């Protein structure tokens, strides 16, 4: 791999420190694509194959570590945003895993602090706590991390969660609809869609479980939140392709193991509801009107693949109690 990288890079590659297999995107290439992220002493390089070719490897992203001013950890640690001093210097690392996000941040901070990370930093909740539990807890108070070089590691858990629940609540229908203040988020993670009507097969979506509903959606990581003072045009709404069903309409669950992952099959009651589009505004004025398709259709069956067994168990325990 190093020999291949040397042939692709116009200059000498610094000492390789860490390797991560994940997805990455930026404002110029906003569609996340799988790749191999190489963390060196001075830069991040993401290698990926060309479309329809497994043999042609290219450098898809190149990010100078000195440009990083802020590291933002997303809701439940599903992706990490690296933000530089200009609106073009944004790299989003899609881990779809709270543990992998923490491993990536620890490796990055170790390089940026030149190996002098303090015990206080290593034990910080963002690097050692359960990111899903912290991000869904309205009472949590998580301080930012500040390095001596001015780098800030932060999260916007409460703001993003408020926007998410505002949109989910606006798409709820029927009797028994809870008030916005009474929605209890219980689980937020990434799943692979194996078989869900009107959603592309094997695509990665975010799954939200509340005390009253199950929700599938896709979270836009590249353009949200927009850096302060940025003139970037939002390519997509923050949350899109919303598919929502009431927990009371779940008829049964079937759990099986497939390729070392847990696949949970949801079967819903046969009652049909109308499919319609809504326009929901974000809770704050920080974003434009967001168009979301409510694809809720009872009688569907969902097949969702969970990459983390413990999170699948959380789902099953909540639905079976």
PDB file of C-alpha atoms in Angstrom:
ATOM      1  CA  UNK A   1       0.000   0.000   0.000  1.00  0.00           C
ATOM      2  CA  UNK A   2       2.829   2.402   0.820  1.00  0.00           C
ATOM      3  CA  UNK A   3       4.457   1.693  -2.536  1.00  0.00           C
ATOM      4  CA  UNK A   4       1.168   2.455  -4.273  1.00  0.00           C
ATOM      5  CA  UNK A   5       0.768   5.650  -2.269  1.00  0.00           C
ATOM      6  CA  UNK A   6       4.277   6.806  -3.155  1.00  0.00           C
ATOM      7  CA  UNK A   7       3.444   6.447  -6.832  1.00  0.00           C
ATOM      8  CA  UNK A   8       0.232   8.488  -6.430  1.00  0.00           C
ATOM      9  CA  UNK A   9       1.505  11.310  -4.233  1.00  0.00           C
ATOM     10  CA  UNK A  10       3.493  14.135  -5.879  1.00  0.00           C
ATOM     11  CA  UNK A  11       5.630  14.478  -2.739  1.00  0.00           C
ATOM     12  CA  UNK A  12       7.142  12.208  -0.123  1.00  0.00           C
ATOM     13  CA  UNK A  13       4.601  10.701   2.253  1.00  0.00           C
ATOM     14  CA  UNK A  14       5.267  11.235   5.960  1.00  0.00           C
ATOM     15  CA  UNK A  15       5.452   8.448   8.506  1.00  0.00           C
ATOM     16  CA  UNK A  16       2.252   6.396   8.533  1.00  0.00           C
ATOM     17  CA  UNK A  17       0.682   6.239  12.005  1.00  0.00           C
ATOM     18  CA  UNK A  18      -2.818   4.785  11.654  1.00  0.00           C
ATOM     19  CA  UNK A  19      -5.087   3.174   9.066  1.00  0.00           C
ATOM     20  CA  UNK A  20      -8.902   3.258   9.091  1.00  0.00           C
ATOM     21  CA  UNK A  21     -11.387   1.649   6.700  1.00  0.00           C
ATOM     22  CA  UNK A  22     -14.494   3.856   6.478  1.00  0.00           C
ATOM     23  CA  UNK A  23     -16.317   6.380   4.281  1.00  0.00           C
ATOM     24  CA  UNK A  24     -15.342  10.000   3.676  1.00  0.00           C
ATOM     25  CA  UNK A  25     -16.730  13.075   1.911  1.00  0.00           C
ATOM     26  CA  UNK A  26     -16.173  16.817   1.618  1.00  0.00           C
ATOM     27  CA  UNK A  27     -17.970  19.828   0.136  1.00  0.00           C
ATOM     28  CA  UNK A  28     -16.618  19.146  -3.372  1.00  0.00           C
ATOM     29  CA  UNK A  29     -17.280  15.381  -3.215  1.00  0.00           C
ATOM     30  CA  UNK A  30     -20.303  15.245  -0.859  1.00  0.00           C
ATOM     31  CA  UNK A  31     -21.346  11.655  -1.584  1.00  0.00           C
ATOM     32  CA  UNK A  32     -19.679   9.406   1.017  1.00  0.00           C
ATOM     33  CA  UNK A  33     -17.519   6.768  -0.588  1.00  0.00           C
ATOM     34  CA  UNK A  34     -15.695   3.833   1.029  1.00  0.00           C
ATOM     35  CA  UNK A  35     -11.976   4.224   1.282  1.00  0.00           C
ATOM     36  CA  UNK A  36      -8.809   3.671   3.256  1.00  0.00           C
ATOM     37  CA  UNK A  37      -7.917   6.623   5.480  1.00  0.00           C
ATOM     38  CA  UNK A  38      -4.215   6.986   6.190  1.00  0.00           C
ATOM     39  CA  UNK A  39      -3.184   9.175   9.119  1.00  0.00           C
ATOM     40  CA  UNK A  40       0.410  10.395   8.898  1.00  0.00           C
ATOM     41  CA  UNK A  41       2.431  12.841  10.981  1.00  0.00           C
ATOM     42  CA  UNK A  42       1.270  15.826   8.936  1.00  0.00           C
ATOM     43  CA  UNK A  43      -1.739  14.856   6.807  1.00  0.00           C
ATOM     44  CA  UNK A  44      -4.770  12.685   6.200  1.00  0.00           C
ATOM     45  CA  UNK A  45      -4.952  10.836   2.891  1.00  0.00           C
ATOM     46  CA  UNK A  46      -8.021   8.888   1.774  1.00  0.00           C
ATOM     47  CA  UNK A  47      -7.500   6.295  -0.944  1.00  0.00           C
ATOM     48  CA  UNK A  48     -10.400   4.774  -2.858  1.00  0.00           C
ATOM     49  CA  UNK A  49     -10.994   2.815  -6.022  1.00  0.00           C
ATOM     50  CA  UNK A  50     -12.430   4.308  -9.167  1.00  0.00           C
ATOM     51  CA  UNK A  51     -16.050   3.563 -10.053  1.00  0.00           C
ATOM     52  CA  UNK A  52     -16.482   0.130 -11.653  1.00  0.00           C
ATOM     53  CA  UNK A  53     -12.823  -0.651 -11.074  1.00  0.00           C
ATOM     54  CA  UNK A  54     -11.219  -2.374  -8.111  1.00  0.00           C
ATOM     55  CA  UNK A  55      -7.737  -2.061  -9.590  1.00  0.00           C
ATOM     56  CA  UNK A  56      -7.487   1.702 -10.125  1.00  0.00           C
ATOM     57  CA  UNK A  57      -6.672   3.423  -6.820  1.00  0.00           C
ATOM     58  CA  UNK A  58      -6.734   7.206  -6.477  1.00  0.00           C
ATOM     59  CA  UNK A  59      -6.267   9.799  -3.744  1.00  0.00           C
ATOM     60  CA  UNK A  60      -9.839  10.910  -3.116  1.00  0.00           C
ATOM     61  CA  UNK A  61      -9.173  13.312  -0.238  1.00  0.00           C
ATOM     62  CA  UNK A  62      -6.101  15.065   1.088  1.00  0.00           C
ATOM     63  CA  UNK A  63      -6.243  17.085   4.308  1.00  0.00           C
ATOM     64  CA  UNK A  64      -3.347  18.902   5.991  1.00  0.00           C
ATOM     65  CA  UNK A  65      -3.498  18.406   9.775  1.00  0.00           C
ATOM     66  CA  UNK A  66      -2.339  21.986  10.358  1.00  0.00           C
ATOM     67  CA  UNK A  67      -5.556  23.195   8.721  1.00  0.00           C
ATOM     68  CA  UNK A  68      -7.787  21.545  11.340  1.00  0.00           C
ATOM     69  CA  UNK A  69      -9.327  24.086  13.705  1.00  0.00           C
ATOM     70  CA  UNK A  70     -12.270  22.080  15.018  1.00  0.00           C
ATOM     71  CA  UNK A  71     -13.317  18.442  15.345  1.00  0.00           C
ATOM     72  CA  UNK A  72     -17.089  17.886  15.648  1.00  0.00           C
ATOM     73  CA  UNK A  73     -18.437  14.541  16.811  1.00  0.00           C
ATOM     74  CA  UNK A  74     -21.933  13.878  15.461  1.00  0.00           C
ATOM     75  CA  UNK A  75     -25.019  12.518  17.173  1.00  0.00           C
ATOM     76  CA  UNK A  76     -24.195   9.120  18.730  1.00  0.00           C
ATOM     77  CA  UNK A  77     -20.739   9.324  17.139  1.00  0.00           C
ATOM     78  CA  UNK A  78     -21.905   8.188  13.698  1.00  0.00           C
ATOM     79  CA  UNK A  79     -19.527  10.533  11.891  1.00  0.00           C
ATOM     80  CA  UNK A  80     -16.754  13.049  12.644  1.00  0.00           C
ATOM     81  CA  UNK A  81     -16.338  16.422  10.919  1.00  0.00           C
ATOM     82  CA  UNK A  82     -12.904  17.990  10.524  1.00  0.00           C
ATOM     83  CA  UNK A  83     -13.232  21.741   9.949  1.00  0.00           C
ATOM     84  CA  UNK A  84     -10.474  24.056   8.793  1.00  0.00           C
ATOM     85  CA  UNK A  85     -10.185  27.819   8.581  1.00  0.00           C
ATOM     86  CA  UNK A  86     -12.029  28.084   5.240  1.00  0.00           C
ATOM     87  CA  UNK A  87     -15.354  26.700   4.054  1.00  0.00           C
ATOM     88  CA  UNK A  88     -13.579  24.426   1.584  1.00  0.00           C
ATOM     89  CA  UNK A  89     -11.570  22.681   4.297  1.00  0.00           C
ATOM     90  CA  UNK A  90     -14.210  20.285   5.603  1.00  0.00           C
ATOM     91  CA  UNK A  91     -13.628  16.546   5.704  1.00  0.00           C
ATOM     92  CA  UNK A  92     -16.355  14.278   7.051  1.00  0.00           C
ATOM     93  CA  UNK A  93     -15.352  10.820   8.234  1.00  0.00           C
ATOM     94  CA  UNK A  94     -18.349   8.452   8.305  1.00  0.00           C
ATOM     95  CA  UNK A  95     -17.586   5.695  10.793  1.00  0.00           C
ATOM     96  CA  UNK A  96     -21.183   4.553  11.514  1.00  0.00           C
ATOM     97  CA  UNK A  97     -19.742   3.453  14.865  1.00  0.00           C
ATOM     98  CA  UNK A  98     -19.386   5.331  18.147  1.00  0.00           C
ATOM     99  CA  UNK A  99     -16.336   3.250  19.101  1.00  0.00           C
ATOM    100  CA  UNK A 100     -14.573   3.777  15.767  1.00  0.00           C
ATOM    101  CA  UNK A 101     -15.260   7.531  15.987  1.00  0.00           C
ATOM    102  CA  UNK A 102     -13.536   7.614  19.371  1.00  0.00           C
ATOM    103  CA  UNK A 103     -10.597   5.554  18.108  1.00  0.00           C
ATOM    104  CA  UNK A 104     -10.189   7.931  15.176  1.00  0.00           C
ATOM    105  CA  UNK A 105     -10.376  11.033  17.407  1.00  0.00           C
ATOM    106  CA  UNK A 106      -7.853   9.591  19.872  1.00  0.00           C
ATOM    107  CA  UNK A 107      -5.396   8.802  17.075  1.00  0.00           C
ATOM    108  CA  UNK A 108      -5.889  12.269  15.583  1.00  0.00           C
ATOM    109  CA  UNK A 109      -5.422  14.088  18.893  1.00  0.00           C
ATOM    110  CA  UNK A 110      -2.323  12.055  19.670  1.00  0.00           C
ATOM    111  CA  UNK A 111      -0.742  13.342  16.464  1.00  0.00           C
ATOM    112  CA  UNK A 112      -1.897  16.929  16.924  1.00  0.00           C
ATOM    113  CA  UNK A 113      -0.743  17.068  20.547  1.00  0.00           C
ATOM    114  CA  UNK A 114       2.549  15.393  19.590  1.00  0.00           C
ATOM    115  CA  UNK A 115       1.867  12.527  21.975  1.00  0.00           C
ATOM    116  CA  UNK A 116       1.424  14.835  24.977  1.00  0.00           C
ATOM    117  CA  UNK A 117      -2.285  14.201  25.559  1.00  0.00           C
ATOM    118  CA  UNK A 118      -3.157  14.638  29.221  1.00  0.00           C
ATOM    119  CA  UNK A 119      -4.937  12.105  31.405  1.00  0.00           C
ATOM    120  CA  UNK A 120      -7.833  14.576  31.595  1.00  0.00           C
ATOM    121  CA  UNK A 121      -8.178  14.502  27.802  1.00  0.00           C
ATOM    122  CA  UNK A 122      -8.008  10.710  27.588  1.00  0.00           C
ATOM    123  CA  UNK A 123     -10.758  10.363  30.210  1.00  0.00           C
ATOM    124  CA  UNK A 124     -12.968  13.009  28.609  1.00  0.00           C
ATOM    125  CA  UNK A 125     -16.572  11.820  27.985  1.00  0.00           C
ATOM    126  CA  UNK A 126     -16.279  12.435  24.237  1.00  0.00           C
ATOM    127  CA  UNK A 127     -13.329  10.052  24.042  1.00  0.00           C
ATOM    128  CA  UNK A 128     -14.232   7.481  26.688  1.00  0.00           C
ATOM    129  CA  UNK A 129     -17.987   7.647  27.336  1.00  0.00           C
ATOM    130  CA  UNK A 130     -20.922   6.026  25.554  1.00  0.00           C
ATOM    131  CA  UNK A 131     -21.596   8.564  22.795  1.00  0.00           C
ATOM    132  CA  UNK A 132     -25.109   7.303  22.124  1.00  0.00           C
ATOM    133  CA  UNK A 133     -26.159   7.565  25.763  1.00  0.00           C
ATOM    134  CA  UNK A 134     -24.558  11.005  26.113  1.00  0.00           C
ATOM    135  CA  UNK A 135     -26.122  12.361  22.912  1.00  0.00           C
ATOM    136  CA  UNK A 136     -29.670  11.231  23.807  1.00  0.00           C
ATOM    137  CA  UNK A 137     -29.530  12.551  27.381  1.00  0.00           C
ATOM    138  CA  UNK A 138     -30.995  16.059  27.640  1.00  0.00           C
ATOM    139  CA  UNK A 139     -29.386  16.512  31.077  1.00  0.00           C
ATOM    140  CA  UNK A 140     -25.828  15.754  29.948  1.00  0.00           C
ATOM    141  CA  UNK A 141     -23.366  18.631  30.012  1.00  0.00           C
ATOM    142  CA  UNK A 142     -20.293  17.820  27.930  1.00  0.00           C
ATOM    143  CA  UNK A 143     -17.457  20.378  27.919  1.00  0.00           C
ATOM    144  CA  UNK A 144     -15.328  20.891  24.820  1.00  0.00           C
ATOM    145  CA  UNK A 145     -11.721  19.740  24.599  1.00  0.00           C
ATOM    146  CA  UNK A 146      -9.116  22.436  23.908  1.00  0.00           C
ATOM    147  CA  UNK A 147      -5.547  21.586  22.938  1.00  0.00           C
ATOM    148  CA  UNK A 148      -2.630  23.954  23.463  1.00  0.00           C
ATOM    149  CA  UNK A 149      -2.466  24.580  19.711  1.00  0.00           C
ATOM    150  CA  UNK A 150      -6.031  25.951  19.740  1.00  0.00           C
ATOM    151  CA  UNK A 151      -7.757  22.875  18.322  1.00  0.00           C
ATOM    152  CA  UNK A 152     -11.282  22.385  19.656  1.00  0.00           C
ATOM    153  CA  UNK A 153     -13.093  19.053  19.930  1.00  0.00           C
ATOM    154  CA  UNK A 154     -16.803  19.576  20.351  1.00  0.00           C
ATOM    155  CA  UNK A 155     -20.261  18.122  19.789  1.00  0.00           C
ATOM    156  CA  UNK A 156     -23.695  19.569  19.106  1.00  0.00           C
ATOM    157  CA  UNK A 157     -25.700  16.733  20.592  1.00  0.00           C
ATOM    158  CA  UNK A 158     -28.550  18.791  22.045  1.00  0.00           C
ATOM    159  CA  UNK A 159     -28.968  21.034  19.008  1.00  0.00           C
ATOM    160  CA  UNK A 160     -28.973  18.192  16.467  1.00  0.00           C
ATOM    161  CA  UNK A 161     -31.219  16.030  18.654  1.00  0.00           C
ATOM    162  CA  UNK A 162     -33.700  18.904  19.003  1.00  0.00           C
ATOM    163  CA  UNK A 163     -33.807  19.393  15.221  1.00  0.00           C
ATOM    164  CA  UNK A 164     -34.226  15.655  14.659  1.00  0.00           C
ATOM    165  CA  UNK A 165     -37.096  15.258  17.131  1.00  0.00           C
ATOM    166  CA  UNK A 166     -38.791  18.397  15.790  1.00  0.00           C
ATOM    167  CA  UNK A 167     -38.858  16.878  12.303  1.00  0.00           C
ATOM    168  CA  UNK A 168     -39.902  13.420  13.519  1.00  0.00           C
ATOM    169  CA  UNK A 169     -42.728  14.947  15.583  1.00  0.00           C
ATOM    170  CA  UNK A 170     -43.934  16.944  12.573  1.00  0.00           C
ATOM    171  CA  UNK A 171     -44.294  13.723  10.598  1.00  0.00           C
ATOM    172  CA  UNK A 172     -46.186  11.792  13.275  1.00  0.00           C
ATOM    173  CA  UNK A 173     -49.850  11.124  12.531  1.00  0.00           C
ATOM    174  CA  UNK A 174     -52.899   9.501  14.048  1.00  0.00           C
ATOM    175  CA  UNK A 175     -54.252   9.194  17.572  1.00  0.00           C
ATOM    176  CA  UNK A 176     -51.895   9.015  20.506  1.00  0.00           C
ATOM    177  CA  UNK A 177     -49.387  11.427  18.958  1.00  0.00           C
ATOM    178  CA  UNK A 178     -47.157  12.567  21.850  1.00  0.00           C
ATOM    179  CA  UNK A 179     -46.285  16.179  22.445  1.00  0.00           C
ATOM    180  CA  UNK A 180     -42.844  17.253  21.255  1.00  0.00           C
ATOM    181  CA  UNK A 181     -41.662  17.619  24.853  1.00  0.00           C
ATOM    182  CA  UNK A 182     -42.656  14.040  25.708  1.00  0.00           C
ATOM    183  CA  UNK A 183     -40.756  12.206  22.937  1.00  0.00           C
ATOM    184  CA  UNK A 184     -38.129   9.973  24.552  1.00  0.00           C
ATOM    185  CA  UNK A 185     -35.228   9.021  22.241  1.00  0.00           C
ATOM    186  CA  UNK A 186     -33.889   5.607  23.243  1.00  0.00           C
ATOM    187  CA  UNK A 187     -31.555   4.506  20.443  1.00  0.00           C
ATOM    188  CA  UNK A 188     -29.808   6.184  17.507  1.00  0.00           C
ATOM    189  CA  UNK A 189     -27.431   4.201  15.327  1.00  0.00           C
ATOM    190  CA  UNK A 190     -26.549   3.263  11.747  1.00  0.00           C
ATOM    191  CA  UNK A 191     -28.087   0.246  10.028  1.00  0.00           C
ATOM    192  CA  UNK A 192     -27.817  -1.364   6.621  1.00  0.00           C
ATOM    193  CA  UNK A 193     -31.158  -1.567   4.840  1.00  0.00           C
ATOM    194  CA  UNK A 194     -31.614  -5.135   3.610  1.00  0.00           C
ATOM    195  CA  UNK A 195     -35.249  -4.900   2.529  1.00  0.00           C
ATOM    196  CA  UNK A 196     -37.372  -1.793   3.119  1.00  0.00           C
ATOM    197  CA  UNK A 197     -39.968  -0.600   0.587  1.00  0.00           C
ATOM    198  CA  UNK A 198     -38.878   2.402  -1.500  1.00  0.00           C
ATOM    199  CA  UNK A 199     -35.398   2.557   0.031  1.00  0.00           C
ATOM    200  CA  UNK A 200     -32.268   1.401  -1.840  1.00  0.00           C
ATOM    201  CA  UNK A 201     -31.079  -2.025  -0.738  1.00  0.00           C
ATOM    202  CA  UNK A 202     -27.838  -2.230   1.265  1.00  0.00           C
ATOM    203  CA  UNK A 203     -27.764   1.555   1.770  1.00  0.00           C
ATOM    204  CA  UNK A 204     -26.695   2.866   5.168  1.00  0.00           C
ATOM    205  CA  UNK A 205     -29.412   4.721   7.075  1.00  0.00           C
ATOM    206  CA  UNK A 206     -29.770   6.015  10.609  1.00  0.00           C
ATOM    207  CA  UNK A 207     -32.266   4.269  12.879  1.00  0.00           C
ATOM    208  CA  UNK A 208     -34.058   6.108  15.680  1.00  0.00           C
ATOM    209  CA  UNK A 209     -36.083   4.393  18.372  1.00  0.00           C
ATOM    210  CA  UNK A 210     -38.349   6.452  20.622  1.00  0.00           C
ATOM    211  CA  UNK A 211     -40.847   5.362  23.233  1.00  0.00           C
ATOM    212  CA  UNK A 212     -43.606   5.569  20.594  1.00  0.00           C
ATOM    213  CA  UNK A 213     -42.079   5.171  17.098  1.00  0.00           C
ATOM    214  CA  UNK A 214     -39.342   3.556  15.001  1.00  0.00           C
ATOM    215  CA  UNK A 215     -37.754   5.801  12.371  1.00  0.00           C
ATOM    216  CA  UNK A 216     -35.405   5.385   9.407  1.00  0.00           C
ATOM    217  CA  UNK A 217     -33.684   8.476   8.014  1.00  0.00           C
ATOM    218  CA  UNK A 218     -30.491   9.691   6.405  1.00  0.00           C
ATOM    219  CA  UNK A 219     -28.424  12.360   8.144  1.00  0.00           C
ATOM    220  CA  UNK A 220     -26.477  14.808   5.992  1.00  0.00           C
ATOM    221  CA  UNK A 221     -23.024  15.242   7.502  1.00  0.00           C
ATOM    222  CA  UNK A 222     -21.117  17.412   5.034  1.00  0.00           C
ATOM    223  CA  UNK A 223     -23.162  20.615   5.018  1.00  0.00           C
ATOM    224  CA  UNK A 224     -24.704  20.512   8.479  1.00  0.00           C
ATOM    225  CA  UNK A 225     -24.005  22.388  10.603  1.00  0.00           C
ATOM    226  CA  UNK A 226     -22.807  25.050   8.173  1.00  0.00           C
ATOM    227  CA  UNK A 227     -19.613  26.714   9.461  1.00  0.00           C
ATOM    228  CA  UNK A 228     -20.269  30.169  10.889  1.00  0.00           C
ATOM    229  CA  UNK A 229     -19.994  32.856   8.236  1.00  0.00           C
ATOM    230  CA  UNK A 230     -19.935  30.282   5.430  1.00  0.00           C
ATOM    231  CA  UNK A 231     -21.508  30.909   2.026  1.00  0.00           C
ATOM    232  CA  UNK A 232     -21.873  27.188   1.286  1.00  0.00           C
ATOM    233  CA  UNK A 233     -25.133  26.300  -0.425  1.00  0.00           C
ATOM    234  CA  UNK A 234     -26.915  23.440   1.302  1.00  0.00           C
ATOM    235  CA  UNK A 235     -27.070  20.531  -1.144  1.00  0.00           C
ATOM    236  CA  UNK A 236     -29.474  18.481   0.993  1.00  0.00           C
ATOM    237  CA  UNK A 237     -31.634  18.928   4.072  1.00  0.00           C
ATOM    238  CA  UNK A 238     -30.071  17.824   7.340  1.00  0.00           C
ATOM    239  CA  UNK A 239     -32.405  14.821   7.610  1.00  0.00           C
ATOM    240  CA  UNK A 240     -34.066  13.198   4.617  1.00  0.00           C
ATOM    241  CA  UNK A 241     -35.930  10.101   3.390  1.00  0.00           C
ATOM    242  CA  UNK A 242     -37.833   9.817   6.648  1.00  0.00           C
ATOM    243  CA  UNK A 243     -39.697   6.533   7.136  1.00  0.00           C
ATOM    244  CA  UNK A 244     -41.680   6.347  10.337  1.00  0.00           C
ATOM    245  CA  UNK A 245     -43.953   3.750  11.988  1.00  0.00           C
ATOM    246  CA  UNK A 246     -45.640   3.520  15.373  1.00  0.00           C
ATOM    247  CA  UNK A 247     -44.277   0.934  17.789  1.00  0.00           C
ATOM    248  CA  UNK A 248     -47.838  -0.193  18.464  1.00  0.00           C
ATOM    249  CA  UNK A 249     -48.066  -1.230  14.786  1.00  0.00           C
ATOM    250  CA  UNK A 250     -45.152  -3.663  15.058  1.00  0.00           C
ATOM    251  CA  UNK A 251     -46.676  -7.144  14.859  1.00  0.00           C
ATOM    252  CA  UNK A 252     -43.547  -9.232  15.410  1.00  0.00           C
ATOM    253  CA  UNK A 253     -39.750  -9.277  15.291  1.00  0.00           C
ATOM    254  CA  UNK A 254     -37.575 -11.971  13.762  1.00  0.00           C
ATOM    255  CA  UNK A 255     -33.885 -11.886  14.659  1.00  0.00           C
ATOM    256  CA  UNK A 256     -31.213 -13.828  12.795  1.00  0.00           C
ATOM    257  CA  UNK A 257     -27.476 -13.754  12.292  1.00  0.00           C
ATOM    258  CA  UNK A 258     -26.069 -12.970   8.861  1.00  0.00           C
ATOM    259  CA  UNK A 259     -22.346 -12.429   8.114  1.00  0.00           C
ATOM    260  CA  UNK A 260     -21.596 -11.881  11.823  1.00  0.00           C
ATOM    261  CA  UNK A 261     -24.235  -9.155  12.028  1.00  0.00           C
ATOM    262  CA  UNK A 262     -27.678  -9.253  13.619  1.00  0.00           C
ATOM    263  CA  UNK A 263     -30.518  -8.765  11.130  1.00  0.00           C
ATOM    264  CA  UNK A 264     -33.816  -7.680  12.679  1.00  0.00           C
ATOM    265  CA  UNK A 265     -36.964  -8.221  10.611  1.00  0.00           C
ATOM    266  CA  UNK A 266     -39.881  -5.947  11.532  1.00  0.00           C
ATOM    267  CA  UNK A 267     -43.369  -7.012  10.476  1.00  0.00           C
ATOM    268  CA  UNK A 268     -46.052  -4.346  10.791  1.00  0.00           C
ATOM    269  CA  UNK A 269     -49.811  -4.582  10.963  1.00  0.00           C
ATOM    270  CA  UNK A 270     -51.653  -4.509   7.656  1.00  0.00           C
ATOM    271  CA  UNK A 271     -53.487  -1.211   8.234  1.00  0.00           C
ATOM    272  CA  UNK A 272     -52.614   1.272   5.490  1.00  0.00           C
ATOM    273  CA  UNK A 273     -51.935   4.956   5.922  1.00  0.00           C
ATOM    274  CA  UNK A 274     -51.594   7.646   3.307  1.00  0.00           C
ATOM    275  CA  UNK A 275     -48.184   8.576   1.995  1.00  0.00           C
ATOM    276  CA  UNK A 276     -47.654  12.279   1.578  1.00  0.00           C
ATOM    277  CA  UNK A 277     -44.930  14.881   1.547  1.00  0.00           C
ATOM    278  CA  UNK A 278     -44.520  17.525   4.203  1.00  0.00           C
ATOM    279  CA  UNK A 279     -42.408  20.603   4.542  1.00  0.00           C
ATOM    280  CA  UNK A 280     -41.012  20.936   8.025  1.00  0.00           C
ATOM    281  CA  UNK A 281     -38.956  23.891   9.223  1.00  0.00           C
ATOM    282  CA  UNK A 282     -35.995  23.392  11.471  1.00  0.00           C
ATOM    283  CA  UNK A 283     -36.431  24.284  15.128  1.00  0.00           C
ATOM    284  CA  UNK A 284     -34.081  27.254  14.769  1.00  0.00           C
ATOM    285  CA  UNK A 285     -33.508  29.687  11.940  1.00  0.00           C
ATOM    286  CA  UNK A 286     -30.115  28.183  11.177  1.00  0.00           C
ATOM    287  CA  UNK A 287     -31.402  26.256   8.158  1.00  0.00           C
ATOM    288  CA  UNK A 288     -33.919  26.624   5.380  1.00  0.00           C
ATOM    289  CA  UNK A 289     -37.214  24.803   5.061  1.00  0.00           C
ATOM    290  CA  UNK A 290     -36.584  21.068   4.874  1.00  0.00           C
ATOM    291  CA  UNK A 291     -38.625  18.817   2.589  1.00  0.00           C
ATOM    292  CA  UNK A 292     -39.064  15.277   3.863  1.00  0.00           C
ATOM    293  CA  UNK A 293     -41.056  12.427   2.410  1.00  0.00           C
ATOM    294  CA  UNK A 294     -43.056  10.569   5.023  1.00  0.00           C
ATOM    295  CA  UNK A 295     -42.848   7.070   3.619  1.00  0.00           C
ATOM    296  CA  UNK A 296     -44.748   5.452   6.463  1.00  0.00           C
ATOM    297  CA  UNK A 297     -46.827   2.576   5.166  1.00  0.00           C
ATOM    298  CA  UNK A 298     -48.101   0.060   7.673  1.00  0.00           C
ATOM    299  CA  UNK A 299     -48.046  -3.513   6.423  1.00  0.00           C
ATOM    300  CA  UNK A 300     -44.409  -3.092   5.375  1.00  0.00           C
ATOM    301  CA  UNK A 301     -41.682  -5.385   6.599  1.00  0.00           C
ATOM    302  CA  UNK A 302     -38.266  -3.978   7.340  1.00  0.00           C
ATOM    303  CA  UNK A 303     -35.048  -5.984   7.337  1.00  0.00           C
ATOM    304  CA  UNK A 304     -32.299  -4.019   9.078  1.00  0.00           C
ATOM    305  CA  UNK A 305     -28.719  -5.153   9.654  1.00  0.00           C
ATOM    306  CA  UNK A 306     -27.101  -3.918  12.877  1.00  0.00           C
ATOM    307  CA  UNK A 307     -23.323  -3.783  12.913  1.00  0.00           C
ATOM    308  CA  UNK A 308     -23.262  -3.624  16.712  1.00  0.00           C
ATOM    309  CA  UNK A 309     -24.830  -6.526  18.587  1.00  0.00           C
ATOM    310  CA  UNK A 310     -25.259  -4.550  21.811  1.00  0.00           C
ATOM    311  CA  UNK A 311     -27.343  -1.910  20.033  1.00  0.00           C
ATOM    312  CA  UNK A 312     -29.543  -4.559  18.433  1.00  0.00           C
ATOM    313  CA  UNK A 313     -30.040  -5.998  21.913  1.00  0.00           C
ATOM    314  CA  UNK A 314     -31.063  -2.548  23.220  1.00  0.00           C
ATOM    315  CA  UNK A 315     -33.668  -2.355  20.465  1.00  0.00           C
ATOM    316  CA  UNK A 316     -35.038  -5.843  21.176  1.00  0.00           C
ATOM    317  CA  UNK A 317     -35.166  -5.262  24.932  1.00  0.00           C
ATOM    318  CA  UNK A 318     -37.061  -1.984  24.518  1.00  0.00           C
ATOM    319  CA  UNK A 319     -39.574  -3.458  22.081  1.00  0.00           C
ATOM    320  CA  UNK A 320     -40.172  -6.590  24.131  1.00  0.00           C
ATOM    321  CA  UNK A 321     -40.815  -4.887  27.461  1.00  0.00           C
TER     322      UNK A 321
END
